[in-house]
Structure formats: structure tokens, C-alpha cells
Tab-separated table of C-alpha atoms and ligand atoms in Angstrom:
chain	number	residue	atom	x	y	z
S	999	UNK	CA	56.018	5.797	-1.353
S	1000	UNK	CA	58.702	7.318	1.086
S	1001	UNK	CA	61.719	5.333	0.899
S	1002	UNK	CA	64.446	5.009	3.943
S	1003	UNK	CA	66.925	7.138	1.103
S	1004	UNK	CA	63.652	9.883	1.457
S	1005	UNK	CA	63.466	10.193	5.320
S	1006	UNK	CA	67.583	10.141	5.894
S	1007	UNK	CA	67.393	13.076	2.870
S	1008	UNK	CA	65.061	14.828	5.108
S	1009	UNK	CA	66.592	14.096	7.948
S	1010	UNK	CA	69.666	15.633	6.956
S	1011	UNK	CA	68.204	18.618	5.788
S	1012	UNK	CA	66.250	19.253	9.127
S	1013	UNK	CA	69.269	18.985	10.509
S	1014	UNK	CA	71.278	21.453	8.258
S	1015	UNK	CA	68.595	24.279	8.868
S	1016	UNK	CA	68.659	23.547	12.489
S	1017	UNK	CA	72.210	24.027	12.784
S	1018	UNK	CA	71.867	27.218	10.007
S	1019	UNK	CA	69.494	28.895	12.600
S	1020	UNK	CA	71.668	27.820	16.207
S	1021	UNK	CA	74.350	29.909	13.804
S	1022	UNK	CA	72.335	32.872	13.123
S	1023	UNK	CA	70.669	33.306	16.673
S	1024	UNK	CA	74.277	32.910	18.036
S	1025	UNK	CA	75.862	35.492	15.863
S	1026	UNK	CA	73.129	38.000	16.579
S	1027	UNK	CA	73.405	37.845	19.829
S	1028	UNK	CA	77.229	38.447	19.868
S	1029	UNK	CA	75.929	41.542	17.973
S	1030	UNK	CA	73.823	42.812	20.534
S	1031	UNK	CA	76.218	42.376	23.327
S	1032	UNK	CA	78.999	44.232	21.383
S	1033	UNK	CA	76.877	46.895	20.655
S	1034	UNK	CA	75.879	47.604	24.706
S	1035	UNK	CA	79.185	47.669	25.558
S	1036	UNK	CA	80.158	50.138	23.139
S	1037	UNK	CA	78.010	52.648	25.198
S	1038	UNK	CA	79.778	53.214	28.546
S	1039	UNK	CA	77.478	52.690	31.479
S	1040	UNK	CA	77.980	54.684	34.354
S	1041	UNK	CA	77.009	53.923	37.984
S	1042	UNK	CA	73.450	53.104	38.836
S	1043	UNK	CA	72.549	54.454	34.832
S	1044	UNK	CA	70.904	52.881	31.984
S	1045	UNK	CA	72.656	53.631	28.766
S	1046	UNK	CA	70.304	55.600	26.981
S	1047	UNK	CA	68.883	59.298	28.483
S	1048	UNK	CA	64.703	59.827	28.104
S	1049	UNK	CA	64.331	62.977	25.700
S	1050	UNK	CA	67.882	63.389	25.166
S	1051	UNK	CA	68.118	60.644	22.066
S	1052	UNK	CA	66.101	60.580	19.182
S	1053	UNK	CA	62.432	59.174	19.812
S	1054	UNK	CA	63.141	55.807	18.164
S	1055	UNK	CA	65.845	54.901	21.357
S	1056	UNK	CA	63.457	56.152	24.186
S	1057	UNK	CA	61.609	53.163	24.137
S	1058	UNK	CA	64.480	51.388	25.790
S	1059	UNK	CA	65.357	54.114	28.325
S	1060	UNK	CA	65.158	54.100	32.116
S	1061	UNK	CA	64.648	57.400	33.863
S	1062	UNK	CA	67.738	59.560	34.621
S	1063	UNK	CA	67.688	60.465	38.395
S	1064	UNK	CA	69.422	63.962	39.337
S	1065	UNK	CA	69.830	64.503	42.559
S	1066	UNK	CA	70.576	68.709	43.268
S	1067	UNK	CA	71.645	70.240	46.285
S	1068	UNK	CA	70.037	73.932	46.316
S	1069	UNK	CA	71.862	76.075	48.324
S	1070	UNK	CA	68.909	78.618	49.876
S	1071	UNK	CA	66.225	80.773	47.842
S	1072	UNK	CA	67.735	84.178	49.452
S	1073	UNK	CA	68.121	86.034	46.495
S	1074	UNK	CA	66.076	86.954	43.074
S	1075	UNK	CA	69.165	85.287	41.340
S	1076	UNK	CA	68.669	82.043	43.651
S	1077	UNK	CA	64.966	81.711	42.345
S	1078	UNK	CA	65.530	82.338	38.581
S	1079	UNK	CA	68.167	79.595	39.148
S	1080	UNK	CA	65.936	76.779	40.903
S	1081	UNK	CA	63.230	77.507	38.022
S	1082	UNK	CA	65.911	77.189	35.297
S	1083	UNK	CA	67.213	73.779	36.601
S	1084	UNK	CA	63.592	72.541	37.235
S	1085	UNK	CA	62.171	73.789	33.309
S	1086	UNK	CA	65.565	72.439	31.793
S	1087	UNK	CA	65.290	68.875	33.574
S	1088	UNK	CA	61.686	68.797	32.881
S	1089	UNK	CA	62.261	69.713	29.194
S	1090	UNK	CA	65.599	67.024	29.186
S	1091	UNK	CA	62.970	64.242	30.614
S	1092	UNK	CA	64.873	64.051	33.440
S	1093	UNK	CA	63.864	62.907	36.985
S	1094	UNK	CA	64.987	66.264	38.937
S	1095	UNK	CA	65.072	65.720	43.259
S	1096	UNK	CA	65.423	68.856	44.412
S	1097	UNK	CA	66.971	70.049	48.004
S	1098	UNK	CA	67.037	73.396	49.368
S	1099	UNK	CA	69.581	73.956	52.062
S	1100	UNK	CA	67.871	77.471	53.285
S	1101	UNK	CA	71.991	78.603	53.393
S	1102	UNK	CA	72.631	75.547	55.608
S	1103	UNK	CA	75.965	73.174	54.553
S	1104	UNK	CA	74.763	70.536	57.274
S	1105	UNK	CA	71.329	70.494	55.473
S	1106	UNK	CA	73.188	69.862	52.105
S	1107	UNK	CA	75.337	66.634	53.400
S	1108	UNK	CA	71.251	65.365	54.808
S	1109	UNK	CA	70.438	65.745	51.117
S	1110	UNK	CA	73.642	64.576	49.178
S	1111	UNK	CA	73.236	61.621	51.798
S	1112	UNK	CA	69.530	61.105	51.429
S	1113	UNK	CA	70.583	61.080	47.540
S	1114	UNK	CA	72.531	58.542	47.654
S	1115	UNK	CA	70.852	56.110	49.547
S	1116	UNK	CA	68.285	56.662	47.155
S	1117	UNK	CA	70.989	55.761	44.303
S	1118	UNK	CA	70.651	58.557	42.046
S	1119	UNK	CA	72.401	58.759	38.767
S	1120	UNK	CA	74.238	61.834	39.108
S	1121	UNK	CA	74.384	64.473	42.175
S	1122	UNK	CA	74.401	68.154	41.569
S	1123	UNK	CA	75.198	70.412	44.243
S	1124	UNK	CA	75.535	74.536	44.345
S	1125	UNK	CA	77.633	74.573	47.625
S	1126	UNK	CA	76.585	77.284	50.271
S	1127	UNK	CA	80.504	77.682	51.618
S	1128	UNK	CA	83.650	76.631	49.735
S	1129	UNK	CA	85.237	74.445	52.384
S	1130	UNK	CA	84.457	71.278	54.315
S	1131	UNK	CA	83.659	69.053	51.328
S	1132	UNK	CA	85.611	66.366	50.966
S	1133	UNK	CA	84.156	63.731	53.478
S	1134	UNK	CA	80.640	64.220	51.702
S	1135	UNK	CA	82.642	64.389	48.319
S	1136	UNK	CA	84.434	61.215	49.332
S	1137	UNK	CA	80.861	59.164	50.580
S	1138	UNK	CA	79.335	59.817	47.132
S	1139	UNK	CA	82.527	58.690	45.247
S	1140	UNK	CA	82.600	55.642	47.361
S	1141	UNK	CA	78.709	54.894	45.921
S	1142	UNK	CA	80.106	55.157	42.485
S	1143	UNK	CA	77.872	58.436	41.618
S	1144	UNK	CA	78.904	61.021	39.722
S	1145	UNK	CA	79.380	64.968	40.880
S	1146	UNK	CA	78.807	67.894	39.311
S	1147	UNK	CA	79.359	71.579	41.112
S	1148	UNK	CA	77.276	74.415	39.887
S	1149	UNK	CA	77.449	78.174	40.583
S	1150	UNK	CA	79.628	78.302	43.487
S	1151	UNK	CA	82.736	76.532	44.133
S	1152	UNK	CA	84.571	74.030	47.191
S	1153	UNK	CA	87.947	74.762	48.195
S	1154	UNK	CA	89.147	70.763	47.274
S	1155	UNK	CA	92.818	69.206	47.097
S	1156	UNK	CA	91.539	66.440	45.134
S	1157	UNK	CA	89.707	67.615	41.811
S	1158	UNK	CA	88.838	63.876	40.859
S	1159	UNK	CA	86.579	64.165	43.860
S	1160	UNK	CA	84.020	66.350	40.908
S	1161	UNK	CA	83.259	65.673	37.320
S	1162	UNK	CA	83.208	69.333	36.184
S	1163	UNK	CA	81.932	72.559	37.656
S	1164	UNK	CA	79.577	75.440	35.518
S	1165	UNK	CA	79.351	78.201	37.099
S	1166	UNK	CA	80.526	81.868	36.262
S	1167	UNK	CA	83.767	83.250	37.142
S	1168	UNK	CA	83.058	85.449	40.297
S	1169	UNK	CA	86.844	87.047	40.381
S	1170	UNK	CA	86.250	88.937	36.519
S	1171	UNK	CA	82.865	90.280	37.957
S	1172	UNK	CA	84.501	92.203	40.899
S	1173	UNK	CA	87.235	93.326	38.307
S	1174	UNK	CA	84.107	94.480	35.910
S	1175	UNK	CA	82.590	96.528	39.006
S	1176	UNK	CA	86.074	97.854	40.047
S	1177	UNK	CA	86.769	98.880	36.040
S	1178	UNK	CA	83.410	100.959	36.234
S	1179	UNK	CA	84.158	102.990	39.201
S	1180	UNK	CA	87.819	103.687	37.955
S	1181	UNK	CA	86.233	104.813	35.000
S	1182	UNK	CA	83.355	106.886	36.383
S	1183	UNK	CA	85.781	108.570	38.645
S	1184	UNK	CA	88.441	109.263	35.969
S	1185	UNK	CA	88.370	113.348	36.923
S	1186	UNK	CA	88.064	112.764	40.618
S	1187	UNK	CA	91.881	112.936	41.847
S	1188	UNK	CA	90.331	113.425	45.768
S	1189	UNK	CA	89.949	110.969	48.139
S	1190	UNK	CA	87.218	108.435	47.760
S	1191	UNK	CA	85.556	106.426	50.077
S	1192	UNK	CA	84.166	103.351	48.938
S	1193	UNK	CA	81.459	100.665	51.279
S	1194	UNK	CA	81.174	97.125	49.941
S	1195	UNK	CA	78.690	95.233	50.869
S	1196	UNK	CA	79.799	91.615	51.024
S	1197	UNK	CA	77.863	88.194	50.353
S	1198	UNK	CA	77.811	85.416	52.722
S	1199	UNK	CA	81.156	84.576	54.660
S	1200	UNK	CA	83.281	81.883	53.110
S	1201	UNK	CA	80.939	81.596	49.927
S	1202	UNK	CA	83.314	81.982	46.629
S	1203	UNK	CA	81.141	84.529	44.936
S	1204	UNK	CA	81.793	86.872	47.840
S	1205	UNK	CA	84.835	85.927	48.330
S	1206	UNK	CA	86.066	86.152	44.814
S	1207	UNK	CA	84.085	89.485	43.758
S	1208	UNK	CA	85.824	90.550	46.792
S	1209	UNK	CA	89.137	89.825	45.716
S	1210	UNK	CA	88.727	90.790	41.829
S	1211	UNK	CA	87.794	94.156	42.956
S	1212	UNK	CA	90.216	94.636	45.664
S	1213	UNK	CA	92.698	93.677	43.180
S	1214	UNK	CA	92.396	97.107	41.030
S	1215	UNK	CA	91.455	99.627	43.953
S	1216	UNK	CA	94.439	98.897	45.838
S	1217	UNK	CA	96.446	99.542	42.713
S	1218	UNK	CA	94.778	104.179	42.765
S	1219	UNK	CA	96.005	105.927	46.019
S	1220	UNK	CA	92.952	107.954	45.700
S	1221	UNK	CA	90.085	105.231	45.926
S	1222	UNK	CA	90.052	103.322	49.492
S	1223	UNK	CA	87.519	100.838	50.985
S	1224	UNK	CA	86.588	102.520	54.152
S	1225	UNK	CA	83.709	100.424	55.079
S	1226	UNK	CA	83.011	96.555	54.355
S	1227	UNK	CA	80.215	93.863	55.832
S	1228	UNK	CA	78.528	90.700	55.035
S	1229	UNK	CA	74.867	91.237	54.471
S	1230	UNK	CA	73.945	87.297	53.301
S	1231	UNK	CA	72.946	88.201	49.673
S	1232	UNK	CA	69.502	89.488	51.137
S	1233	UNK	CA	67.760	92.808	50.191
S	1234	UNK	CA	66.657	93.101	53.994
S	1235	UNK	CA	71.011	92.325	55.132
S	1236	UNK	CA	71.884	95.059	52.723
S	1237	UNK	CA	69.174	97.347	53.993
S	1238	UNK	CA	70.390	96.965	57.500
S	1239	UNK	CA	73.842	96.890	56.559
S	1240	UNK	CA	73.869	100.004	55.247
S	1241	UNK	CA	72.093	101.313	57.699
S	1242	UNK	CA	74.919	100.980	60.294
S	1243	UNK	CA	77.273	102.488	57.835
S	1244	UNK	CA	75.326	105.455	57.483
S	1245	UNK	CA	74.888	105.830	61.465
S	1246	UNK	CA	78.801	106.628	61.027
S	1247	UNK	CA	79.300	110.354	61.179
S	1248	UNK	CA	78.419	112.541	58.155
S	1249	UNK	CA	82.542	113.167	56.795
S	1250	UNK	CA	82.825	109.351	57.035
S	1251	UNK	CA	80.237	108.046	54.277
S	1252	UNK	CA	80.647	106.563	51.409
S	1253	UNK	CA	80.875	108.120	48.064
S	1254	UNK	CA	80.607	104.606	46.020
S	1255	UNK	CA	78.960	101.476	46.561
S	1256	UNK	CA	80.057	97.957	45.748
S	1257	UNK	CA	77.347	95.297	46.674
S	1258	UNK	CA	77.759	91.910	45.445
S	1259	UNK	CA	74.093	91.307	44.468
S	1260	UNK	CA	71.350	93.327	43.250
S	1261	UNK	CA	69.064	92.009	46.644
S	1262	UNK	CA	71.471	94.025	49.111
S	1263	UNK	CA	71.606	96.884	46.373
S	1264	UNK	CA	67.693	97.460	46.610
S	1265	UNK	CA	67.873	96.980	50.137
S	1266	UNK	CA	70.618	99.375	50.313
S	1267	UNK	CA	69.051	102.433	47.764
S	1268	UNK	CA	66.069	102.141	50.878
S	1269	UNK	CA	68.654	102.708	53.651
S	1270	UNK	CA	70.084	105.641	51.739
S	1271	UNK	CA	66.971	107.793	50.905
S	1272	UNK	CA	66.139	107.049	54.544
S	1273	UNK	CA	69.415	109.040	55.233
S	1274	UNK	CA	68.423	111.811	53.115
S	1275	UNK	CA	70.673	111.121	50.360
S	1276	UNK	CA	70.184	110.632	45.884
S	1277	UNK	CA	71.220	107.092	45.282
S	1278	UNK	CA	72.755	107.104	42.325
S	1279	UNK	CA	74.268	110.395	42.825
S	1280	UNK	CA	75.330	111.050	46.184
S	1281	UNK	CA	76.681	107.786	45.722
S	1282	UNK	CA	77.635	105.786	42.842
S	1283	UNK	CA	76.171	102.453	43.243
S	1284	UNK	CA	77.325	99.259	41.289
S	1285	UNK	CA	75.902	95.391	41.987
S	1286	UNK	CA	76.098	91.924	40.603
S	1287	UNK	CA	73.726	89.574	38.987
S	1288	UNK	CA	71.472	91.410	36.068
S	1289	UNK	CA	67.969	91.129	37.626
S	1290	UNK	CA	65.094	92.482	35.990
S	1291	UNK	CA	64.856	94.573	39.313
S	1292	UNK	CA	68.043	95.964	39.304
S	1293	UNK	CA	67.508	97.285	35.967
S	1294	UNK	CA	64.787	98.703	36.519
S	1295	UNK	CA	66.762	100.561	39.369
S	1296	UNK	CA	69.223	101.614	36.833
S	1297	UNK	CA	66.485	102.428	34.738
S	1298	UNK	CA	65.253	104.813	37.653
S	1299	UNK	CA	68.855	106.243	37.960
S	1300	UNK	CA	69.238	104.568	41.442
S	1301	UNK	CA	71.552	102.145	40.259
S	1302	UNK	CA	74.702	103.054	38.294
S	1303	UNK	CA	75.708	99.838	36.903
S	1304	UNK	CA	75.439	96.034	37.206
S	1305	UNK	CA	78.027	93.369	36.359
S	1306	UNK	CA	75.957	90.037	34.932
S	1307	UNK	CA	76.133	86.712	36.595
S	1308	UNK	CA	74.053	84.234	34.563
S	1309	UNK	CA	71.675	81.926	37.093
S	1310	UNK	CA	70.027	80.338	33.885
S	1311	UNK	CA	72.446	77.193	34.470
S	1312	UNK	CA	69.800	74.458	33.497
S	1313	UNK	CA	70.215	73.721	30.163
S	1314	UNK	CA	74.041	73.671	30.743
S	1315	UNK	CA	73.721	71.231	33.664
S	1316	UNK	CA	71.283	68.925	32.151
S	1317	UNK	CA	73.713	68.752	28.844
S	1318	UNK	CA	76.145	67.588	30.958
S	1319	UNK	CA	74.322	64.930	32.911
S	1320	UNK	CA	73.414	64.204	29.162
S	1321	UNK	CA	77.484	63.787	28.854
S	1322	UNK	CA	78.097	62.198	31.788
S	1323	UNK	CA	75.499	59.507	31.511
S	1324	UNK	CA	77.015	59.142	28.004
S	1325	UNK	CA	79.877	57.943	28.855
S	1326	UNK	CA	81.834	60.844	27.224
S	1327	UNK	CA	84.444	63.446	29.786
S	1328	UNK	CA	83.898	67.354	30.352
S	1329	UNK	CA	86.190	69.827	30.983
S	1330	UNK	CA	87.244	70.217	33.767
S	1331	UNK	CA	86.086	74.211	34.135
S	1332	UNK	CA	82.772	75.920	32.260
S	1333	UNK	CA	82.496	79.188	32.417
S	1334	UNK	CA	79.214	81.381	31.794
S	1335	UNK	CA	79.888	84.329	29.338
S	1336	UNK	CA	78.292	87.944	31.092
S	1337	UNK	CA	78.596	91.348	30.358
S	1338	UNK	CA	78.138	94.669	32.317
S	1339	UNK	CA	75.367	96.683	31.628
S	1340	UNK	CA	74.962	101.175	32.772
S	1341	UNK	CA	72.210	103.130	33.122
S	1342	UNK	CA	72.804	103.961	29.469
S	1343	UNK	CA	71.638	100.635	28.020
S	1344	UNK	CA	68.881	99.750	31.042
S	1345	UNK	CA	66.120	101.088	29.493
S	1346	UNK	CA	66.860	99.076	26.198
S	1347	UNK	CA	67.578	96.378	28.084
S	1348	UNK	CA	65.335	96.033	30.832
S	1349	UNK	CA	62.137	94.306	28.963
S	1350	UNK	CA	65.114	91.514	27.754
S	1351	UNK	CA	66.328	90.412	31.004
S	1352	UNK	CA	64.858	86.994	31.278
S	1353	UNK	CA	65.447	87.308	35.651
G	205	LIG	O1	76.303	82.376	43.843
G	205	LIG	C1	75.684	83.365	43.094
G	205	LIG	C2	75.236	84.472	44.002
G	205	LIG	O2	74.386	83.943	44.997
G	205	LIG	C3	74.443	85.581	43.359
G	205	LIG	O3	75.200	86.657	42.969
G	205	LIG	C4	73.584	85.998	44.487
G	205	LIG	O4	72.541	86.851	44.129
G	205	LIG	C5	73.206	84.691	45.047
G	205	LIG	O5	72.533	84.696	46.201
């Protein structure tokens, strides 16, 4: 028989567990919370990155939305680049939108705007020109996104206005290229003419290659730029380029070439054999970038040298939207390591280059 001691007993207890379990579901859920805001939260971004934690957190994690400004596709450099970033977001499992500016900066602001009204996580952008930035820089900070600058760089008071730019450093490539020629013409005392063969106007690599190599000519009486034009980092600008340099009278060309790609380089061996001269010999011919092409040019002695500059930036970008969407800071600055590479080491080279 249940007495009235028996029910209050039970009663009681009921009410113990009850207020044992409003406890424990409390507590735990104090738990949770401090653990989610332990892991900084960017803008628009979930806190965890698909295929960048261990398998057991992906179930939880919202797609990562890049948003990259592409500057063109004018070079072989340009295209090993847009194939790097779209393997290395694919691999990083994360949602790449892609924008190529065909060498357009108006067509870039369409796309950084178009990016975020489409509230991406993070924008990329590989600026065609250095200046004229900020008011697009200053719309995306204003939407809370954050910006990263790869390959080439903007001319910016503000530095806040970017998370971090990877890229390599343009100015030690045209010192590499000027170093070679010193050093190839080490028993020439005579006057030497030199033709460069510039990028596109007001982009930093030409500008910087530019002034790297400048830097060390101007310092031997004996080597003088005589001849210098934009060709737009094209094989069929260099080609023409050249061309008009070679329409100059005979006593007037150039004994050394500086072009700062491999594109106007090929372009450039064409417009030389055209004129009846040995590229490679008649004149000493040194690029930038490393492509598979080029060496093979070197390999064929029409190329004397190339000075590296990396385009395989994927992996490093998509580490640092990784970063970024971590919650954790970059510096400010990274910088691709490159070498140079002569006709010497094309051969044993040339089946490595992985552009
Ligand atoms: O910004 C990198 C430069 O742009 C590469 O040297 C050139 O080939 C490209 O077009």
C-alpha cells in the first residue's frame, strides 16, 4: 500500500532529478557557446573551412566563398596562374568565383562589386595597374570582407585597406637579369646597346623589373639602354615591338635584350631572325617568368637566360583564406622564392618546369 510518506518521497526525488538535469543541460550549453566564440568568425564566414579541418569537423562546415579578380589571360604565366588558383581551391574545397578582367581595371571594380553583393567570404584580386584602388578597396572594407592582393601590387596610402599580399618581388628579378648581362659582358669594355622590352604601363612587375635593372646599368658607363617600349606582356606586342626597333638603322641595334616576360621574348627571337640576325648571339637575350617555352628557347640557344617568377600562387592563397577565415593574422608581405636559370642548366631543367 502506497502511503502519503511514499508519494511525497517520490515526489521529492522527481523533483531532485529534474532539477539535476535543468543543471546539466544548462552547463552544457554554456560549454558550447564558449567554445564558438573561441573561434573568431569573420565577416559573412562560418567558423570551420570544408577540406581544410580534419574530416570529423566538416560535417558542420558551410562553404568558403572566394571571390578572385583575374587580371587578363595574356601571357603563358597568366594561364599557369588561373589553373593553379582553380586546382588549389578545388583541392582546399573551396567555392572559387572567378573574374577575368581581359587587362581591364574597370572590368575588375564590375567583379570586386558583383562579389560583394554576392557576399563572398574573402576577395582576391591580381590588380592589372598599381593605382586607383582605394575607392573599390574602401567599398569592400565597408561590407566587412576581407582582401587579399596576389601577384601584382596597388600603389595604397592605407595598408589596412588589404589583409596581406603574395606575390614575388618584381624589383630582385630585374636586378637578377641586370647581374647576368654584367656578367656575360665582363670582357666587353665597348659600348653596349641594350632594348628592353617593357610590360604593361603602370603594372608593378614592369614597373619594378624596370627599375631593379635600371638600378645596376646606370651604375657601368659602358652598358646604356638605347631603346625601351611597352609591348603588354604578349608574344605578338614583343614581336611587333621589336620589329620597330630593328627598322632603326643597322649601327643603332641592340646588342642585348631585356624583356620582362618570356611571351614578348618568343615574339621577339621571330622579329629578329626576320631581320637576319642569331638570337642568342647577335644578341644576348634575357626574360622573366620560367616557362616551359622559354626553356625550351634556351634549350635551342635562342634564349640566354631567364629570371623565375613563380605563377603557381594557389596553394599559397588558399592557405591564407584558410588563415584568414581562421581567425588568425598574416604578414603583412609574402614573398615567392625564384631563381635564374642559363642555357647551361635548360636542358636539365626543361622536362621540370611545371609552366
Ligand atoms: O604579373 C606577372 C607578370 O604578368 C608575368 O611576368 C607576365 O608574364 C604576366 O603577364
Amino acid at each position: 500500500m502506497i502511503t502519503l510518506r511514499t508519494v511525497l518521497r517520490r515526489l521529492t526525488l522527481l523533483l531532485l532529478v529534474g532539477l539535476l538535469l535543468l543543471l546539466l543541460g544548462g552547463c552544457s550549453e554554456s560549454a558550447n557557446s564558449g567554445v564558438q566564440q573561441a573561434v573568431p568568425t569573420p565577416q559573412h564566414s562560418p567558423a570551420v573551412l570544408t577540406g581544410l579541418l580534419p574530416s570529423g569537423d566538416t560535417a558542420a562546415a558551410k562553404q568558403v566563398v572566394l571571390g578572385f579578380s583575374q587580371l587578363g589571360s595574356e601571357s603563358t604565366w597568366r594561364e599557369a596562374n588561373t589553373a593553379s588558383i582553380r586546382e588549389a581551391a578545388a583541392e582546399a574545397g573551396i567555392t572559387l568565383l572567378l573574374s577575368n578582367a581581359e587587362q581591364d581595371q574597370q572590368k575588375q571594380f564590375e567583379a570586386i562589386r558583383s562579389f560583394i553583393r554576392r557576399k563572398v567570404d574573402v576577395i582576391a584580386v591580381a590588380p592589372v595597374v598599381q593605382t586607383g584602388w582605394e575607392p573599390v578597396l574602401l567599398e569592400i572594407r565597408q561590407a566587412g570582407i576581407p582582401v587579399i592582393i596576389v601577384d601584382r601590387s596597388v600603389n595604397v596610402e592605407d595598408r589596412s585597406l588589404y589583409v596581406t599580399f603574395i606575390g614575388s618581388d618584381f624589383y630582385q628579378e630585374g636586378v637578377k637579369a641586370a647581374k647576368y648581362v654584367i656578367d656575360k659582358l665582363r670582357h666587353h669594355p665597348e659600348a653596349i646597346r641594350i632594348a628592353e622590352l617593357q610590360g604593361t604601363v603602370g603594372s608593378t612587375p614592369s614597373i619594378d623589373r624596370g627599375r631593379g635593372f635600371r638600378k645596376l646599368i646606370e651604375e657601368r658607363p659602358n652598358l646604356e639602354i638605347t631603346m625601351s617600349a611597352p609591348a603588354d606582356f604578349t608574344q605578338s606586342g614583343g614581336r611587333e615591338v621589336m620589329r620597330t626597333f630593328l627598322q632603326q638603322p643597322r649601327e643603332k641595334w641592340p646588342r642585348v635584350l631585356f624583356s620582362h616576360n618570356d611571351d614578348m621574348a618568343i615574339g621577339a627571337v621571330d622579329a629578329i631572325r626576320e631581320a637576319g640576325l642569331v638570337p642568342g648571339e647577335d644578341m644576348i637575350i634575357v626574360s622573366v617568368d620560367g616557362t616551359r617555352r622559354a626553356f625550351e628557347q634556351m634549350t635551342a640557344g635562342n634564349i640566354n637566360a631567364v629570371v623565375e617568377c613563380n605563377p603557381l600562387l594557389g596553394p599559397l592563397l588558399m592557405q591564407a583564406v584558410a588563415e584568414i577565415m581562421a581567425g588568425r593574422t598574416l604578414p603583412k608581405r609574402m614573398v615567392t622564392p625564384e631563381d635564374i636559370y642559363t642555357q647551361e642548366l635548360a636542358a636539365m631543367e626543361v622536362e621540370n618546369r611545371k609552366y
